[in-house]
Every structure is written in C-alpha cells, then in structure tokens.
Amino acid sequence: MAMNVIVGQSGGPTAVINSSLAGVFKTAKELGADKVYGMRYGIQGFLEKNIIDMEEKIKTEMDLELLKRTPSAFLGSCRFKLPAISADKAIYEKIFEILKEYEIGAFFYIGGNDSMDTIKQLSDYAEIIKSDIRFIGVPKTIDNDLAMTDHTPGFGSAAKYIVSVTKELIRDSLVYDMKNVTIVEIMGRNAGWLTGAVGLAKCEDCEGVDLIYLPEVTFDIDAFLAKVKALTEKKKAIVVAVSEGIKTADDKYVFEHASHTEFVDSFGHKQVSGTARYLATLVSEELGIKARSIEFSTLQRCASHLATLVDITEAYQVGGSAVKAAFEGNTGMMVLLKRISNDPYICVTDLYDVHKIANVEKKVPLEWITEEGTNVSSELLDYIRPLIQSELPPYMVAGHPRHLVVDMI
Amino acid sequence: MAMNVIVGQSGGPTAVINSSLAGVFKTAKELGADKVYGMRYGIQGFLEKNIIDMEEKIKTEMDLELLKRTPSAFLGSCRFKLPAISADKAIYEKIFEILKEYEIGAFFYIGGNDSMDTIKQLSDYAEIIKSDIRFIGVPKTIDNDLAMTDHTPGFGSAAKYIVSVTKELIRDSLVYDMKNVTIVEIMGRNAGWLTGAVGLAKCEDCEGVDLIYLPEVTFDIDAFLAKVKALTEKKKAIVVAVSEGIKTADDKYVFEHASHTEFVDSFGHKQVSGTARYLATLVSEELGIKARSIEFSTLQRCASHLATLVDITEAYQVGGSAVKAAFEGNTGMMVLLKRISNDPYICVTDLYDVHKIANVEKKVPLEWITEEGTNVSSELLDYIRPLIQSELPPYMVAGHPRHLVVDMI
C-alpha cells in the first residue's frame, strides 16, 4: 500500500527510543511506504511544520545501526499535551490540515503515557471527522509505568545502567576502612520500577545495597535514620537507593523538607531532585557519619553505552509492529509487549486500545515490596532480570561511542 | 632471588588501580618472589598487620583478568600520611619490625603524590637504619597531577568516561526545542587535566561543550554569566564543564559562595563539591534560563565498564616495572611513563627519584588554556587523545560487569 507515514518522539528520552524510530523507518520502507517523514520536537514541531524526510538522514544500513545506538531523541522531543477536542477544535483542524498537506496515511508517536494521550485524542478526532488516517502509539519510557504492556522499551537499559554502576559504586564505597553511607537517587517520580531494579546488584560478586525506598511506600525520615544507624553498627559501608519521588506522610516530597523551591513542568508534574542530597546531609548531621549522595540524574536515561540488547531489539520490534498494525488498518492502538515465558525469556508484541493506556500510571505492586518497605521481593527481581541481559555495545570511534546526529548545531 | 614482597594501595581509587596490583602480583611471582603479601587499607592496615597472602585471592588467570577489570582498590585504601621521621621515630620502628616479621624484601605502594611521600619517607628511614628493603612507588591517580611522569594510570579511563558520557549528555541536552544550560562538574581539585579532557567531546558527531573552566584560571562569576547569556542568544542548548576546584579572585572555591559548610579530609584537603549546582542555580535565577547540574562525582573514578585498554595496559606495566626495579636493587624510586612518540603513540616505563615527585602537583600549563580561560588548546587535546583509545570491556555476567572481590562483607 503506497502512502506516506510520519513518526515523532515525545516525552523524556531513553537510551533506545531511537531504536524504535529505526524500527518504524525500516518497516515502513519495507512495507512500501512512499515517504517516511519525521516530525522534529514531537507534535509541537509538527504544528510548525518542522518536518523532515527521514531518508535524507538515514542513508545506509550503517546509519540505521548507529541510530539504534544513539541516545536521546534523534528527532527531538517535546512535553506538549494536546487540549481536549471540545476545548480547542482549531488545533485539531490545523493538525489534520498538515497531515493532508503531507498526504499522511499513518501517524506514529513514540512516548509514554502522556504521549499516548496524543494518540488517543488524534484517533478520536479522526473518527469524528471520518478521516482514515491511522494513529498508533509506540511505548517508551525508562520509568516502566505504562499500563497493559509487560514492560516498556527504555526501562531495561536504564535498569542495566543502574545495576552496573551501583555495583561499581559499592566497590568504591568499601575502599576505606571507615564508616560511610552512600545514598543513590534514582529516577521514577511515582513508580519505583527503576529504583527496585537496583536489587539486582546483590549477586555472587557484590554485597548489593542495604536499603531500597520506592515511591509506592510512604517514607518515614526517623525510621530511615534509625535503620541506617542500626546498619552502621554492624557494617562499615552502607549503600541506600532512593527514588527521587519518595514522599513523607504529609504528602510532601522528601526533598521539599530541605527546600522551598518548587518547579512544575509543562505536563504539570513537579520537578523533583535533591532527595539523596537532603538525606545524606541528615545522616551526616544527625548520626555524625560521613555520607555522600549520588544522583544518576540524566545519565541513567541516556547511557546508550550500557544499553541492553534485549531492550534495543524490543524497541525496534515495537516500532516495526506499530507500522505493521497501521498498514493492516488499525488505529487508536498502542503496541505492547507480552511476556510468553520468563525462563527462557520469550516476549512478543501485541496491540491494545490506547484509550485504556493513556494517562494511567502502572506502579510496583505492593506485594513486590517487603513488609518494612525497605527492600523488594524476588518476584520483582525475577521480572526485571531478563530485561537487563546481554549487550549491544556502541561503535567506539576515537575512544568514544559514535552516534547518528540529525543536524550538527 | 627468593624474597617476600608486599604491595599496598593508597589514596582515591581509579578504574585501573587494580591492574597495577595485577602487574605487581604477576611480575613478582614470575621473578621468583616467595610470598606476595597485600596490605589491606594501605599503610594504615599494615600498621595493624592487616595483611593477606595474595595467592589466596588470585588463584587463576581468570581471577587476574577480573582483577584488571575491577574498580576501586581491591585491597582497600587509606588516606594516611606518615609523620616526619624526626617527629615520630616509633612509627617507623614499628613498620620495620612488621617488615622484618614478614621477611619483606620489597615494598610497593600504588598511589598519588601523597602516597609517594610514604615511599620517600620509608626509603629515607631504610637508609638511616641501613636496611636493604627496597621501596618503590607505582603511580596512580585520575587527576594526572603527578610530576615527572608523562601521565598517570587512571587518568585515561576517567577521561574516556568523561568524554563518552558528556557526548551522551550533549545529545540529551538537545532533546527539547527550548533554551537550557547544563553544567557538568568534573573532579580535579587543583589540576584541570580531567576537566580539560572534555574538549575531546567535540568531534565529527558531537557539538562538544561550549565553555570549559579549569582550576588553573581564576573564575569570574559575572564574566561566566555574561558568557552564558551571550551563548544562549545564539544557540538553544549550552553545555559547560567546570572543575570542582575552580576559585574566585578572593581565593574562595566557587561552591563556598553558596554554602558555609567546609569539610577537610585527613590529608588536610578541603572537600569540594556543589560547584555546578551553585552555578546552575545562578543561571536559573539571574538569567531566567532552565539550568541543570550534573556531578560525575564518584562515577568517574570507578567506571571500569568504560576503561581504556591503553590505561589498563599501562597500569599493569608500571606495576610490573616496579617489581623489576626492586629486584634489580633500586629503592626510593617511582616508576613513570615516558612518551616516546605521540602518533603512533608509543610509551615506555622509566624510573625516577621519588623525592622529586612526592608532594608536587603537576598542573595544566597555562599555554594549553585559551586566552579567555574558557577552553583548552589543541596541544592539550593531542596530549590526551592517545590515552582514551581502545577498550577492555568488562566480562558481562547476568547483564552486569563481573568483578573480583577480596572478601564479601
């Protein structure tokens, strides 16, 4: 079927979001798409007709391989939420005008639950105006908080980074013969999947972390200090992992106890940071023990140099499956991952109604967190373990990873 | 020559300090050493006879390969400076008593310029008491601030980490179509070698960082803000690299402008941190531009997963050469690296009087910093480039790097 398609990337970047882009591009060309357009900076750039012909950027098989290994969103991304159709019809009219101008038959959006809202709204509007343009969502988020899918592409690589680097930090924490506390801050505003992954650091050659605090459980500062104190009486180096989003019983983020500053992003989410720093200061001051904080911050979402082969492959597959679904006539759907078997790990793609996915956050089940709320269960670790297996190393050129770049600025 | 030898590690860990340990161990065994002892936690543990037989920990060739790939100090480390011989003769008597007890013929200490002071003092004392025990220093520090040696093992891997991860961060910084400033804080209290290395991020596939501030140049906060403001008028994403140790004209660390807290470590060095955070806050508040700070902190000194093959090899070689030197009758010396040629890169080991190295800090020559003090010259980059080439990837087991561990705690 000859038609043009367009693809965009939205929300926070991951190490493998570009592998999904590669999957969309390659599959669309193979299924006979005429033009494969890319929107720069998601729907926001689309509205300004900031649109490129992907074939001008991906010219060789080597480019495609580099794209899979390039962190951040190749096309650029946005945090832009479409208004309700009833609130602003004009913006939808404008979008469909541009789609018509570019003769687009299918629209793919790679993103998280906020981005799936865009697919939902656009497919709803298409139904209202009887447009036959197909809208398919491609899942992506390091946070793993998308509903219905077994897990999200991007999560496995971030988890692999966290486990690998935490193992290095634990070795470092043991270097001096003195009591010390390291507090590691991990992304995940409301869902503790990434923070929970740190549990995999405990293995044959590593002591693992001592305490793990997920945002699903209310954080008690006094209980935390008591736990740390008790641990330091038994061993010299304590390593604690905290989610950036842990909150105390008064519904305040832990870092808000330190500061009155508050940032809100354009999706209305509070910007959180400084949790580990605040807790390390407390440990130093209240317990008199040397404490340091480490924020993985942006590093954990762009560490393509530690990407998981499973993750890169699945990211590519969900991109390709989205195109296949559209070419088969589907719309208003998201591609998801369905785990057939855990060991051996077998996972396939499937399709699901995006209306049941958009704006829903999937959290870690409470039964996968230990009773005291300071560790995770083996079920959680069994769930994550297959997702961090095997590597797709970067092409190292001149001593550092080579990337594919849309435009040098 | 049959004798026992002992080796210790001191100062801050690096990604390759254990490769030097592997070089000492293997070479000592090959040259006929009877026992190869390891002191836990450097000279501090030695004084408590916290001494192990290395052969009990390194049993196979595989163990030796794992040791090369293990971050942090395998034996543990310390920050302990010996008093002057005139000030405390008793401690020297105790050390030589223990050396006698273990029938030690040669003593190797892997460390930086503070650790070389230990070698200097012990070899001086040996001369005073006519002991024929040999004391040889093995260079190590990510800071590259040791005198006489072309560069220090540990520096190249930290530089490779900084370049690779900064390239990922730069891609991430370009993801949204909005003005933003990223400030990256890099280790190096007084010497800007590591911060300067970030200049290598500018290459075929990367825009590089916009400003580089080394501690060798006085930092002017107003001039910095003016520079950033001018840059944000020309481009959307600005990335700035700062050394943790930059100071303003009043000799205050930049982070001290934000805080009155001051930590001093046991070598008498101030603990510095928070420079990037402070500057990011200033950019947000004074210029009204979204700014974030990233501290590579401990991550840059323990990232064995991104170690340089050149670095691991040279670290092994300086360890081995130290043993060879001692077996040939040398004492009071440090092994150094001597660059024979830059392209092709050829580097050999040599020996030098430790008295001329201990307690001296080698800084970046001012002629390798651009006139405005906001970038580095091509000479500096040419000097660093060979040191980050090629990789020795970790053995990945179960999805994360495998390490050799002296004892699980």
XYZ file of C-alpha atoms in Angstrom, chain B residues 85-348:
264
model
C 60.847 10.718 60.711
C 62.137 13.293 63.213
C 58.640 13.754 64.640
C 57.731 10.121 65.313
C 60.520 7.589 65.055
C 58.381 4.990 66.828
C 56.012 4.511 63.913
C 58.942 3.786 61.586
C 60.393 1.311 64.051
C 57.035 -0.423 64.142
C 56.777 -0.554 60.348
C 60.248 -2.060 60.001
C 59.509 -4.539 62.750
C 56.478 -5.769 60.808
C 58.503 -5.841 57.588
C 61.068 -7.983 59.376
C 58.406 -10.271 60.785
C 57.027 -10.954 57.300
C 60.567 -11.177 55.827
C 59.774 -8.496 53.274
C 62.459 -7.616 50.729
C 60.480 -5.120 48.670
C 57.562 -2.801 49.378
C 55.329 -1.404 46.618
C 52.846 1.398 47.093
C 50.345 2.283 44.384
C 49.163 5.855 44.782
C 49.356 9.559 44.011
C 51.669 12.299 45.230
C 50.623 11.946 48.865
C 51.330 8.228 48.669
C 54.727 8.832 47.070
C 55.582 10.689 50.279
C 55.189 7.351 52.077
C 57.738 5.745 49.723
C 60.094 8.699 50.185
C 59.939 8.548 53.988
C 60.257 4.776 54.207
C 63.221 4.676 51.828
C 64.857 7.516 53.796
C 64.370 5.625 57.040
C 65.726 2.424 55.459
C 68.881 4.343 54.548
C 69.214 5.686 58.089
C 68.966 2.227 59.632
C 70.932 0.573 56.793
C 68.027 -1.684 55.864
C 68.239 -3.209 52.390
C 64.471 -3.376 51.923
C 63.510 -1.653 48.668
C 60.673 0.848 48.427
C 59.189 1.599 45.023
C 56.208 3.797 44.154
C 53.666 2.897 41.483
C 51.867 5.944 40.060
C 48.080 6.158 40.149
C 45.573 8.981 40.098
C 42.678 10.032 37.915
C 43.816 13.634 38.462
C 47.012 13.222 36.379
C 48.765 15.639 38.728
C 51.926 13.613 39.423
C 55.219 15.241 38.489
C 57.801 13.792 36.055
C 55.576 11.059 34.575
C 54.042 11.807 31.158
C 50.662 10.931 32.648
C 49.268 8.743 35.419
C 47.471 5.414 35.099
C 43.805 6.013 35.944
C 43.659 9.328 34.119
C 42.963 7.887 30.665
C 39.984 5.802 31.779
C 38.443 8.665 33.739
C 38.970 10.897 30.689
C 37.341 8.301 28.428
C 34.364 8.117 30.781
C 34.044 11.906 30.855
C 34.214 12.266 27.063
C 31.814 9.380 26.386
C 29.218 10.382 28.954
C 29.431 14.072 28.086
C 28.658 13.166 24.466
C 25.534 11.351 25.708
C 24.574 14.341 27.855
C 25.015 16.735 24.945
C 22.622 14.642 22.838
C 20.201 14.675 25.774
C 20.515 18.451 26.177
C 19.307 18.966 22.600
C 16.156 16.885 23.004
C 13.674 19.699 23.598
C 13.285 22.799 21.486
C 13.977 25.126 24.374
C 16.841 27.091 25.810
C 18.675 25.220 28.511
C 22.025 25.175 30.217
C 23.748 22.038 31.534
C 26.669 22.430 33.911
C 28.855 19.387 34.367
C 31.150 19.156 37.387
C 34.361 17.198 36.949
C 36.920 16.072 39.526
C 40.342 17.701 39.884
C 40.833 19.885 42.916
C 43.841 21.892 41.731
C 44.693 20.403 38.346
C 42.343 20.692 35.370
C 43.512 17.690 33.345
C 40.244 15.786 33.626
C 38.103 18.844 33.035
C 40.240 19.687 30.002
C 39.697 16.200 28.590
C 36.061 17.088 27.968
C 37.345 19.104 24.997
C 37.601 15.798 23.118
C 33.788 15.544 23.094
C 33.812 17.993 20.183
C 34.163 15.760 17.144
C 32.540 14.622 13.887
C 29.313 13.579 15.567
C 29.136 15.974 18.519
C 28.943 19.725 19.051
C 31.124 19.474 22.155
C 30.821 21.652 25.230
C 30.654 25.437 24.982
C 32.778 26.519 27.904
C 35.493 24.751 29.903
C 36.689 26.143 33.225
C 39.883 24.764 34.760
C 41.093 25.431 38.307
C 44.364 26.831 36.913
C 42.494 30.017 35.943
C 40.692 32.350 38.367
C 36.944 32.087 37.893
C 34.876 35.228 37.486
C 31.206 34.628 38.225
C 29.966 37.745 36.411
C 32.053 37.031 33.321
C 30.701 33.458 33.357
C 27.092 34.648 33.468
C 27.758 37.150 30.661
C 29.320 34.381 28.515
C 26.387 32.046 29.104
C 23.905 34.812 28.339
C 25.675 35.641 25.065
C 25.734 31.967 24.077
C 22.050 31.409 24.806
C 21.268 34.245 22.410
C 22.950 32.257 19.619
C 22.004 28.634 20.371
C 19.490 26.752 22.447
C 21.472 24.189 24.423
C 24.596 25.261 26.257
C 26.836 22.749 27.998
C 29.512 23.982 30.383
C 32.221 21.892 32.063
C 33.678 23.106 35.342
C 36.329 21.672 37.578
C 35.111 21.066 41.129
C 38.073 23.165 42.275
C 37.553 26.482 40.474
C 38.119 29.512 42.707
C 37.200 33.162 42.534
C 39.735 36.010 42.878
C 39.274 36.083 46.670
C 40.679 32.512 46.774
C 37.293 31.043 47.709
C 36.034 27.915 45.977
C 33.016 28.776 43.831
C 30.830 26.404 45.844
C 31.813 28.266 49.006
C 29.859 31.239 47.721
C 26.758 29.091 48.173
C 27.474 27.500 51.493
C 29.438 27.948 54.656
C 29.966 24.264 55.227
C 33.539 23.145 54.888
C 34.961 19.652 55.127
C 38.630 18.809 55.424
C 39.914 15.302 54.740
C 42.702 13.625 56.657
C 45.347 14.871 54.185
C 44.179 18.401 55.015
C 42.492 18.897 51.640
C 39.170 20.706 51.611
C 36.324 18.560 50.334
C 34.897 20.370 47.355
C 31.507 19.807 45.770
C 28.439 21.688 44.711
C 30.177 23.989 42.207
C 27.945 23.044 39.270
C 24.827 23.107 41.427
C 25.611 26.608 42.610
C 26.315 27.867 39.082
C 23.149 26.235 37.697
C 21.113 27.986 40.388
C 22.745 31.293 39.427
C 21.944 30.758 35.728
C 18.306 29.986 36.575
C 17.915 32.895 38.926
C 19.991 35.577 37.222
C 19.336 34.739 33.582
C 15.946 33.047 33.869
C 17.088 30.073 31.781
C 16.341 26.462 32.674
C 19.577 25.049 34.038
C 20.587 21.691 35.442
C 23.769 20.452 37.041
C 25.356 17.033 36.690
C 28.090 15.841 39.041
C 30.114 12.935 37.696
C 31.329 12.563 41.288
C 32.470 9.080 42.231
C 31.154 7.633 38.971
C 34.147 8.992 37.021
C 36.719 7.278 39.201
C 35.118 3.823 39.302
C 33.768 3.411 35.766
C 35.694 0.264 34.914
C 32.965 -0.534 32.429
C 34.424 2.228 30.223
C 38.101 1.670 30.939
C 40.687 2.353 28.283
C 42.772 -0.559 27.055
C 45.827 1.732 26.899
C 45.253 2.692 30.535
C 44.704 -0.843 31.815
C 47.814 -1.995 29.953
C 49.994 0.845 31.217
C 48.691 0.401 34.776
C 49.730 -3.244 34.561
C 53.119 -2.275 33.119
C 54.002 0.261 35.844
C 53.132 -2.388 38.432
C 55.359 -4.930 36.730
C 58.198 -2.437 36.184
C 58.165 -1.510 39.872
C 58.798 -5.137 40.801
C 61.532 -5.457 38.187
C 63.195 -2.277 39.520
C 63.134 -3.556 43.093
C 64.522 -6.938 42.090
C 67.341 -5.082 40.296
C 68.200 -3.349 43.573
C 66.516 0.035 43.212
C 64.808 1.852 46.089
C 63.366 5.303 46.768
C 62.126 5.480 43.202
C 58.813 5.809 41.385
C 58.068 4.150 38.076
C 56.988 6.696 35.494
C 55.630 6.709 31.975
C 57.705 8.278 29.220
C 56.064 9.085 25.895
C 58.391 8.266 23.021
C 56.022 9.254 20.264
C 52.524 10.734 20.084
C 51.421 9.391 16.695
C 51.869 6.495 16.601
C 51.531 6.550 20.359
C 54.500 4.816 21.988
C 55.089 4.960 25.708
C 57.591 3.168 27.936
